[in-house]
Amino acid sequence: PTSLPDALEMLTKFGGQARVIAGGTDVIPQLRKGGYSVKTLVDITGLPGMNMIEEKADKIVLGGLVTHAQAADSPLIRNKANLLAAGCSQVGSPQIRNVGTLAGNLVSGQPAADASLPLLALDASVTIASVMGERVVPLSEFFLDVGKTVLDPTREIITYIEFSAMGANQGCCYQRLAKRKTLALPMMACAIKVEVDPHQKTFAEAALALG
């Protein structure tokens, strides 16, 4: 497909027997394992305008095709959401980071995904498109179980990820524990965002996401 309506129409035409593919770093291994039963893959990498990273007012907006490498290298993400840059920089290998998308990381629904946890701590939301229209879902309501989310990957596509930019008196961190530094899923990971009251010298707000 060369447009979002085209892609959604293709998914609908196959009635649950098609699946979206972008980076393919989750979809292809699952296909090889027999985890999915589909007749076709709908490759959305040609959709225009979905690989952008922008700041709109006090919000940061990422398109559904933004890769881990893009997020890790983005000056905007590094300056105003550094925990996300840190998480994305630790995904797999350079090859994986260059093709794997943040949206795909969310859709896979894995409990220690290096992009999902920072986005949870940032209180992000996702815009999900289908032939019926768009809906916005807070990430705190997006995950249902291991490998299961509110999104139907045979009919729906994440078009945008949005969260508030880090402001004054706010700090963040992402840490993971794994058997080795690279090419290993974490045994435990933690994303933290805090805001301090400089007058009271106390935490005014804190968010912790654990995987």
PDB file of C-alpha atoms in Angstrom:
ATOM      1  CA  PRO A   1       0.000   0.000   0.000  1.00  0.00           C
ATOM      2  CA  THR A   2       1.032   3.593  -0.649  1.00  0.00           C
ATOM      3  CA  SER A   3      -1.503   5.233   1.670  1.00  0.00           C
ATOM      4  CA  LEU A   4      -3.060   4.488   5.045  1.00  0.00           C
ATOM      5  CA  PRO A   5      -6.580   3.977   3.590  1.00  0.00           C
ATOM      6  CA  ASP A   6      -5.116   1.466   1.104  1.00  0.00           C
ATOM      7  CA  ALA A   7      -3.414  -0.469   3.898  1.00  0.00           C
ATOM      8  CA  LEU A   8      -6.544  -0.576   6.058  1.00  0.00           C
ATOM      9  CA  GLU A   9      -8.639  -1.681   3.085  1.00  0.00           C
ATOM     10  CA  MET A  10      -6.196  -4.522   2.358  1.00  0.00           C
ATOM     11  CA  LEU A  11      -6.388  -5.719   5.958  1.00  0.00           C
ATOM     12  CA  THR A  12     -10.192  -5.614   5.900  1.00  0.00           C
ATOM     13  CA  LYS A  13     -10.377  -7.491   2.598  1.00  0.00           C
ATOM     14  CA  PHE A  14      -8.599 -10.502   4.098  1.00  0.00           C
ATOM     15  CA  GLY A  15     -10.987 -10.689   7.048  1.00  0.00           C
ATOM     16  CA  GLY A  16      -8.499 -11.393   9.809  1.00  0.00           C
ATOM     17  CA  GLN A  17      -6.130 -13.452   7.631  1.00  0.00           C
ATOM     18  CA  ALA A  18      -3.668 -10.600   6.961  1.00  0.00           C
ATOM     19  CA  ARG A  19      -1.153  -8.994   9.262  1.00  0.00           C
ATOM     20  CA  VAL A  20       0.755  -5.725   9.238  1.00  0.00           C
ATOM     21  CA  ILE A  21       4.521  -5.863   8.790  1.00  0.00           C
ATOM     22  CA  ALA A  22       6.949  -2.944   9.092  1.00  0.00           C
ATOM     23  CA  GLY A  23      10.337  -3.837  10.572  1.00  0.00           C
ATOM     24  CA  GLY A  24       9.344  -7.487  10.844  1.00  0.00           C
ATOM     25  CA  THR A  25      11.647  -8.173  13.790  1.00  0.00           C
ATOM     26  CA  ASP A  26       8.748  -9.634  15.801  1.00  0.00           C
ATOM     27  CA  VAL A  27       6.430 -10.803  13.026  1.00  0.00           C
ATOM     28  CA  ILE A  28       8.941 -12.917  11.064  1.00  0.00           C
ATOM     29  CA  PRO A  29      10.178 -14.958  14.078  1.00  0.00           C
ATOM     30  CA  GLN A  30       6.562 -15.584  15.109  1.00  0.00           C
ATOM     31  CA  LEU A  31       5.662 -16.732  11.585  1.00  0.00           C
ATOM     32  CA  ARG A  32       8.610 -19.129  11.595  1.00  0.00           C
ATOM     33  CA  LYS A  33       7.477 -20.535  14.948  1.00  0.00           C
ATOM     34  CA  GLY A  34       3.921 -20.959  13.708  1.00  0.00           C
ATOM     35  CA  GLY A  35       2.652 -18.311  16.113  1.00  0.00           C
ATOM     36  CA  TYR A  36       0.538 -16.650  13.414  1.00  0.00           C
ATOM     37  CA  SER A  37      -1.709 -18.136  10.767  1.00  0.00           C
ATOM     38  CA  VAL A  38      -2.058 -15.578   7.976  1.00  0.00           C
ATOM     39  CA  LYS A  39      -2.590 -15.621   4.212  1.00  0.00           C
ATOM     40  CA  THR A  40      -0.683 -12.429   3.494  1.00  0.00           C
ATOM     41  CA  LEU A  41       1.425  -9.666   5.006  1.00  0.00           C
ATOM     42  CA  VAL A  42       0.621  -6.003   4.415  1.00  0.00           C
ATOM     43  CA  ASP A  43       3.929  -4.116   4.254  1.00  0.00           C
ATOM     44  CA  ILE A  44       3.313  -0.552   5.488  1.00  0.00           C
ATOM     45  CA  THR A  45       6.877   0.742   5.111  1.00  0.00           C
ATOM     46  CA  GLY A  46       5.850   2.764   2.047  1.00  0.00           C
ATOM     47  CA  LEU A  47       3.216   4.828   3.868  1.00  0.00           C
ATOM     48  CA  PRO A  48       4.157   8.529   3.697  1.00  0.00           C
ATOM     49  CA  GLY A  49       4.622  10.762   6.735  1.00  0.00           C
ATOM     50  CA  MET A  50       4.781   8.006   9.340  1.00  0.00           C
ATOM     51  CA  ASN A  51       8.479   8.099  10.167  1.00  0.00           C
ATOM     52  CA  MET A  52       8.562  11.606  11.621  1.00  0.00           C
ATOM     53  CA  ILE A  53       9.511  12.799  15.109  1.00  0.00           C
ATOM     54  CA  GLU A  54       8.029  16.212  15.928  1.00  0.00           C
ATOM     55  CA  GLU A  55       7.358  18.522  18.837  1.00  0.00           C
ATOM     56  CA  LYS A  56       3.890  20.071  18.825  1.00  0.00           C
ATOM     57  CA  ALA A  57       3.316  22.559  21.660  1.00  0.00           C
ATOM     58  CA  ASP A  58       4.463  20.621  24.733  1.00  0.00           C
ATOM     59  CA  LYS A  59       3.904  17.197  23.127  1.00  0.00           C
ATOM     60  CA  ILE A  60       6.307  14.905  21.274  1.00  0.00           C
ATOM     61  CA  VAL A  61       4.699  12.980  18.424  1.00  0.00           C
ATOM     62  CA  LEU A  62       6.260   9.933  16.752  1.00  0.00           C
ATOM     63  CA  GLY A  63       4.903   8.347  13.599  1.00  0.00           C
ATOM     64  CA  GLY A  64       4.049   4.664  13.540  1.00  0.00           C
ATOM     65  CA  LEU A  65       7.106   3.823  11.424  1.00  0.00           C
ATOM     66  CA  VAL A  66       9.759   5.493  13.620  1.00  0.00           C
ATOM     67  CA  THR A  67      12.548   2.997  14.275  1.00  0.00           C
ATOM     68  CA  HIS A  68      14.503   2.402  17.455  1.00  0.00           C
ATOM     69  CA  ALA A  69      17.599   3.861  15.804  1.00  0.00           C
ATOM     70  CA  GLN A  70      15.733   7.043  14.887  1.00  0.00           C
ATOM     71  CA  ALA A  71      14.458   7.502  18.434  1.00  0.00           C
ATOM     72  CA  ALA A  72      17.831   6.710  20.004  1.00  0.00           C
ATOM     73  CA  ASP A  73      19.615   9.213  17.743  1.00  0.00           C
ATOM     74  CA  SER A  74      17.001  11.992  17.804  1.00  0.00           C
ATOM     75  CA  PRO A  75      18.252  15.192  19.518  1.00  0.00           C
ATOM     76  CA  LEU A  76      14.639  15.968  20.484  1.00  0.00           C
ATOM     77  CA  ILE A  77      14.162  12.585  22.200  1.00  0.00           C
ATOM     78  CA  ARG A  78      17.571  12.784  23.863  1.00  0.00           C
ATOM     79  CA  ASN A  79      16.858  16.246  25.253  1.00  0.00           C
ATOM     80  CA  LYS A  80      13.206  15.881  26.243  1.00  0.00           C
ATOM     81  CA  ALA A  81      12.636  12.132  26.765  1.00  0.00           C
ATOM     82  CA  ASN A  82      16.074  10.675  27.398  1.00  0.00           C
ATOM     83  CA  LEU A  83      14.787   7.478  29.016  1.00  0.00           C
ATOM     84  CA  LEU A  84      13.181   6.554  25.674  1.00  0.00           C
ATOM     85  CA  ALA A  85      16.439   7.178  23.814  1.00  0.00           C
ATOM     86  CA  ALA A  86      18.223   5.031  26.400  1.00  0.00           C
ATOM     87  CA  GLY A  87      15.744   2.172  26.024  1.00  0.00           C
ATOM     88  CA  CYS A  88      15.754   2.257  22.235  1.00  0.00           C
ATOM     89  CA  SER A  89      19.554   2.303  22.123  1.00  0.00           C
ATOM     90  CA  GLN A  90      19.628  -1.079  23.891  1.00  0.00           C
ATOM     91  CA  VAL A  91      17.245  -2.967  21.604  1.00  0.00           C
ATOM     92  CA  GLY A  92      18.911  -5.948  19.904  1.00  0.00           C
ATOM     93  CA  SER A  93      21.697  -5.071  17.485  1.00  0.00           C
ATOM     94  CA  PRO A  94      22.247  -2.095  15.130  1.00  0.00           C
ATOM     95  CA  GLN A  95      20.580  -4.090  12.351  1.00  0.00           C
ATOM     96  CA  ILE A  96      17.489  -4.677  14.498  1.00  0.00           C
ATOM     97  CA  ARG A  97      17.363  -1.045  15.663  1.00  0.00           C
ATOM     98  CA  ASN A  98      17.552   0.212  12.090  1.00  0.00           C
ATOM     99  CA  VAL A  99      14.434  -1.677  10.961  1.00  0.00           C
ATOM    100  CA  GLY A 100      12.432  -2.447  14.117  1.00  0.00           C
ATOM    101  CA  THR A 101       9.736   0.136  14.953  1.00  0.00           C
ATOM    102  CA  LEU A 102       8.566   1.448  18.308  1.00  0.00           C
ATOM    103  CA  ALA A 103       4.963   0.748  17.284  1.00  0.00           C
ATOM    104  CA  GLY A 104       5.874  -2.871  16.540  1.00  0.00           C
ATOM    105  CA  ASN A 105       7.537  -3.093  19.954  1.00  0.00           C
ATOM    106  CA  LEU A 106       4.241  -2.021  21.524  1.00  0.00           C
ATOM    107  CA  VAL A 107       2.077  -4.351  19.426  1.00  0.00           C
ATOM    108  CA  SER A 108       4.214  -7.366  20.360  1.00  0.00           C
ATOM    109  CA  GLY A 109       3.049  -6.877  23.960  1.00  0.00           C
ATOM    110  CA  GLN A 110       6.172  -8.290  25.576  1.00  0.00           C
ATOM    111  CA  PRO A 111       6.636  -7.467  29.278  1.00  0.00           C
ATOM    112  CA  ALA A 112      10.252  -6.313  29.064  1.00  0.00           C
ATOM    113  CA  ALA A 113      10.226  -4.416  25.763  1.00  0.00           C
ATOM    114  CA  ASP A 114      12.868  -1.697  25.817  1.00  0.00           C
ATOM    115  CA  ALA A 115      10.641   0.919  24.146  1.00  0.00           C
ATOM    116  CA  SER A 116       7.365   0.035  25.879  1.00  0.00           C
ATOM    117  CA  LEU A 117       8.551   0.638  29.441  1.00  0.00           C
ATOM    118  CA  PRO A 118       9.914   4.164  28.850  1.00  0.00           C
ATOM    119  CA  LEU A 119       6.735   5.056  26.951  1.00  0.00           C
ATOM    120  CA  LEU A 120       4.641   3.763  29.871  1.00  0.00           C
ATOM    121  CA  ALA A 121       6.605   5.903  32.328  1.00  0.00           C
ATOM    122  CA  LEU A 122       6.093   8.887  30.002  1.00  0.00           C
ATOM    123  CA  ASP A 123       2.312   8.265  30.110  1.00  0.00           C
ATOM    124  CA  ALA A 124       2.200   7.973  26.328  1.00  0.00           C
ATOM    125  CA  SER A 125      -0.889   7.356  24.241  1.00  0.00           C
ATOM    126  CA  VAL A 126      -1.266   5.719  20.826  1.00  0.00           C
ATOM    127  CA  THR A 127      -3.520   6.599  17.916  1.00  0.00           C
ATOM    128  CA  ILE A 128      -4.964   3.462  16.317  1.00  0.00           C
ATOM    129  CA  ALA A 129      -6.524   3.536  12.855  1.00  0.00           C
ATOM    130  CA  SER A 130      -8.985   1.123  11.219  1.00  0.00           C
ATOM    131  CA  VAL A 131     -11.520   1.415   8.404  1.00  0.00           C
ATOM    132  CA  MET A 132     -13.977   2.528  11.109  1.00  0.00           C
ATOM    133  CA  GLY A 133     -11.859   5.563  12.008  1.00  0.00           C
ATOM    134  CA  GLU A 134      -9.311   6.475  14.663  1.00  0.00           C
ATOM    135  CA  ARG A 135      -9.182   6.015  18.427  1.00  0.00           C
ATOM    136  CA  VAL A 136      -6.681   7.230  21.002  1.00  0.00           C
ATOM    137  CA  VAL A 137      -5.697   4.757  23.736  1.00  0.00           C
ATOM    138  CA  PRO A 138      -3.544   5.574  26.779  1.00  0.00           C
ATOM    139  CA  LEU A 139      -0.657   3.134  26.936  1.00  0.00           C
ATOM    140  CA  SER A 140      -1.692   2.315  30.505  1.00  0.00           C
ATOM    141  CA  GLU A 141      -4.810   0.696  28.979  1.00  0.00           C
ATOM    142  CA  PHE A 142      -3.125  -0.760  25.897  1.00  0.00           C
ATOM    143  CA  PHE A 143      -1.561  -3.967  27.298  1.00  0.00           C
ATOM    144  CA  LEU A 144      -3.898  -6.808  28.292  1.00  0.00           C
ATOM    145  CA  ASP A 145      -1.579  -9.796  28.848  1.00  0.00           C
ATOM    146  CA  VAL A 146       1.722 -11.203  27.631  1.00  0.00           C
ATOM    147  CA  GLY A 147       1.633 -10.840  23.842  1.00  0.00           C
ATOM    148  CA  LYS A 148      -1.885  -9.378  23.900  1.00  0.00           C
ATOM    149  CA  THR A 149      -3.014  -5.767  23.485  1.00  0.00           C
ATOM    150  CA  VAL A 150      -6.228  -3.914  22.695  1.00  0.00           C
ATOM    151  CA  LEU A 151      -5.066  -3.570  19.070  1.00  0.00           C
ATOM    152  CA  ASP A 152      -6.158  -6.097  16.458  1.00  0.00           C
ATOM    153  CA  PRO A 153      -3.029  -6.450  14.248  1.00  0.00           C
ATOM    154  CA  THR A 154      -5.101  -8.030  11.467  1.00  0.00           C
ATOM    155  CA  ARG A 155      -7.315  -4.939  11.133  1.00  0.00           C
ATOM    156  CA  GLU A 156      -5.662  -1.966  12.863  1.00  0.00           C
ATOM    157  CA  ILE A 157      -2.469   0.114  12.614  1.00  0.00           C
ATOM    158  CA  ILE A 158      -0.740   2.392  15.126  1.00  0.00           C
ATOM    159  CA  THR A 159      -0.315   5.704  13.332  1.00  0.00           C
ATOM    160  CA  TYR A 160       1.073   7.913  16.126  1.00  0.00           C
ATOM    161  CA  ILE A 161       2.655   7.709  19.564  1.00  0.00           C
ATOM    162  CA  GLU A 162       2.360  10.852  21.693  1.00  0.00           C
ATOM    163  CA  PHE A 163       3.593  11.963  25.121  1.00  0.00           C
ATOM    164  CA  SER A 164       4.461  15.117  27.032  1.00  0.00           C
ATOM    165  CA  ALA A 165       7.973  16.469  26.669  1.00  0.00           C
ATOM    166  CA  MET A 166      10.092  16.519  29.802  1.00  0.00           C
ATOM    167  CA  GLY A 167      10.008  19.907  31.490  1.00  0.00           C
ATOM    168  CA  ALA A 168      11.772  21.835  34.205  1.00  0.00           C
ATOM    169  CA  ASN A 169      12.384  20.020  37.500  1.00  0.00           C
ATOM    170  CA  GLN A 170      11.820  16.641  35.837  1.00  0.00           C
ATOM    171  CA  GLY A 171      14.254  13.769  35.499  1.00  0.00           C
ATOM    172  CA  CYS A 172      14.212  10.244  34.100  1.00  0.00           C
ATOM    173  CA  CYS A 173      16.172   7.016  33.872  1.00  0.00           C
ATOM    174  CA  TYR A 174      16.036   3.610  32.187  1.00  0.00           C
ATOM    175  CA  GLN A 175      17.911   0.587  33.512  1.00  0.00           C
ATOM    176  CA  ARG A 176      17.882  -3.060  32.493  1.00  0.00           C
ATOM    177  CA  LEU A 177      19.373  -6.273  33.901  1.00  0.00           C
ATOM    178  CA  ALA A 178      20.396  -8.906  31.349  1.00  0.00           C
ATOM    179  CA  LYS A 179      22.869 -11.769  31.089  1.00  0.00           C
ATOM    180  CA  ARG A 180      24.967  -9.693  28.713  1.00  0.00           C
ATOM    181  CA  LYS A 181      24.991  -6.094  27.519  1.00  0.00           C
ATOM    182  CA  THR A 182      23.829  -6.669  23.951  1.00  0.00           C
ATOM    183  CA  LEU A 183      21.598  -9.078  22.010  1.00  0.00           C
ATOM    184  CA  ALA A 184      19.806 -10.241  25.147  1.00  0.00           C
ATOM    185  CA  LEU A 185      16.296  -9.620  26.417  1.00  0.00           C
ATOM    186  CA  PRO A 186      16.331  -8.132  29.914  1.00  0.00           C
ATOM    187  CA  MET A 187      15.455 -10.284  32.889  1.00  0.00           C
ATOM    188  CA  MET A 188      14.244  -7.095  34.515  1.00  0.00           C
ATOM    189  CA  ALA A 189      13.930  -3.533  33.315  1.00  0.00           C
ATOM    190  CA  CYS A 190      12.755  -0.299  34.903  1.00  0.00           C
ATOM    191  CA  ALA A 191      11.802   3.107  33.499  1.00  0.00           C
ATOM    192  CA  ILE A 192      11.374   6.039  35.870  1.00  0.00           C
ATOM    193  CA  LYS A 193      10.202   9.621  35.435  1.00  0.00           C
ATOM    194  CA  VAL A 194      10.057  12.015  38.390  1.00  0.00           C
ATOM    195  CA  GLU A 195       9.245  15.643  39.042  1.00  0.00           C
ATOM    196  CA  VAL A 196      10.643  17.467  42.043  1.00  0.00           C
ATOM    197  CA  ASP A 197       9.376  20.457  43.981  1.00  0.00           C
ATOM    198  CA  PRO A 198      12.512  22.613  44.235  1.00  0.00           C
ATOM    199  CA  HIS A 199      11.099  24.630  47.146  1.00  0.00           C
ATOM    200  CA  GLN A 200       9.965  21.721  49.303  1.00  0.00           C
ATOM    201  CA  LYS A 201      12.835  19.537  48.038  1.00  0.00           C
ATOM    202  CA  THR A 202      10.432  16.607  47.656  1.00  0.00           C
ATOM    203  CA  PHE A 203       9.123  14.518  44.793  1.00  0.00           C
ATOM    204  CA  ALA A 204       5.998  16.136  43.377  1.00  0.00           C
ATOM    205  CA  GLU A 205       5.233  13.235  41.039  1.00  0.00           C
ATOM    206  CA  ALA A 206       6.750   9.894  40.118  1.00  0.00           C
ATOM    207  CA  ALA A 207       6.050   7.198  37.512  1.00  0.00           C
ATOM    208  CA  LEU A 208       7.692   3.766  37.484  1.00  0.00           C
ATOM    209  CA  ALA A 209       7.245   1.124  34.807  1.00  0.00           C
ATOM    210  CA  LEU A 210       8.627  -2.351  35.535  1.00  0.00           C
ATOM    211  CA  GLY A 211       9.084  -5.286  33.175  1.00  0.00           C
TER     212      GLY A 211
END
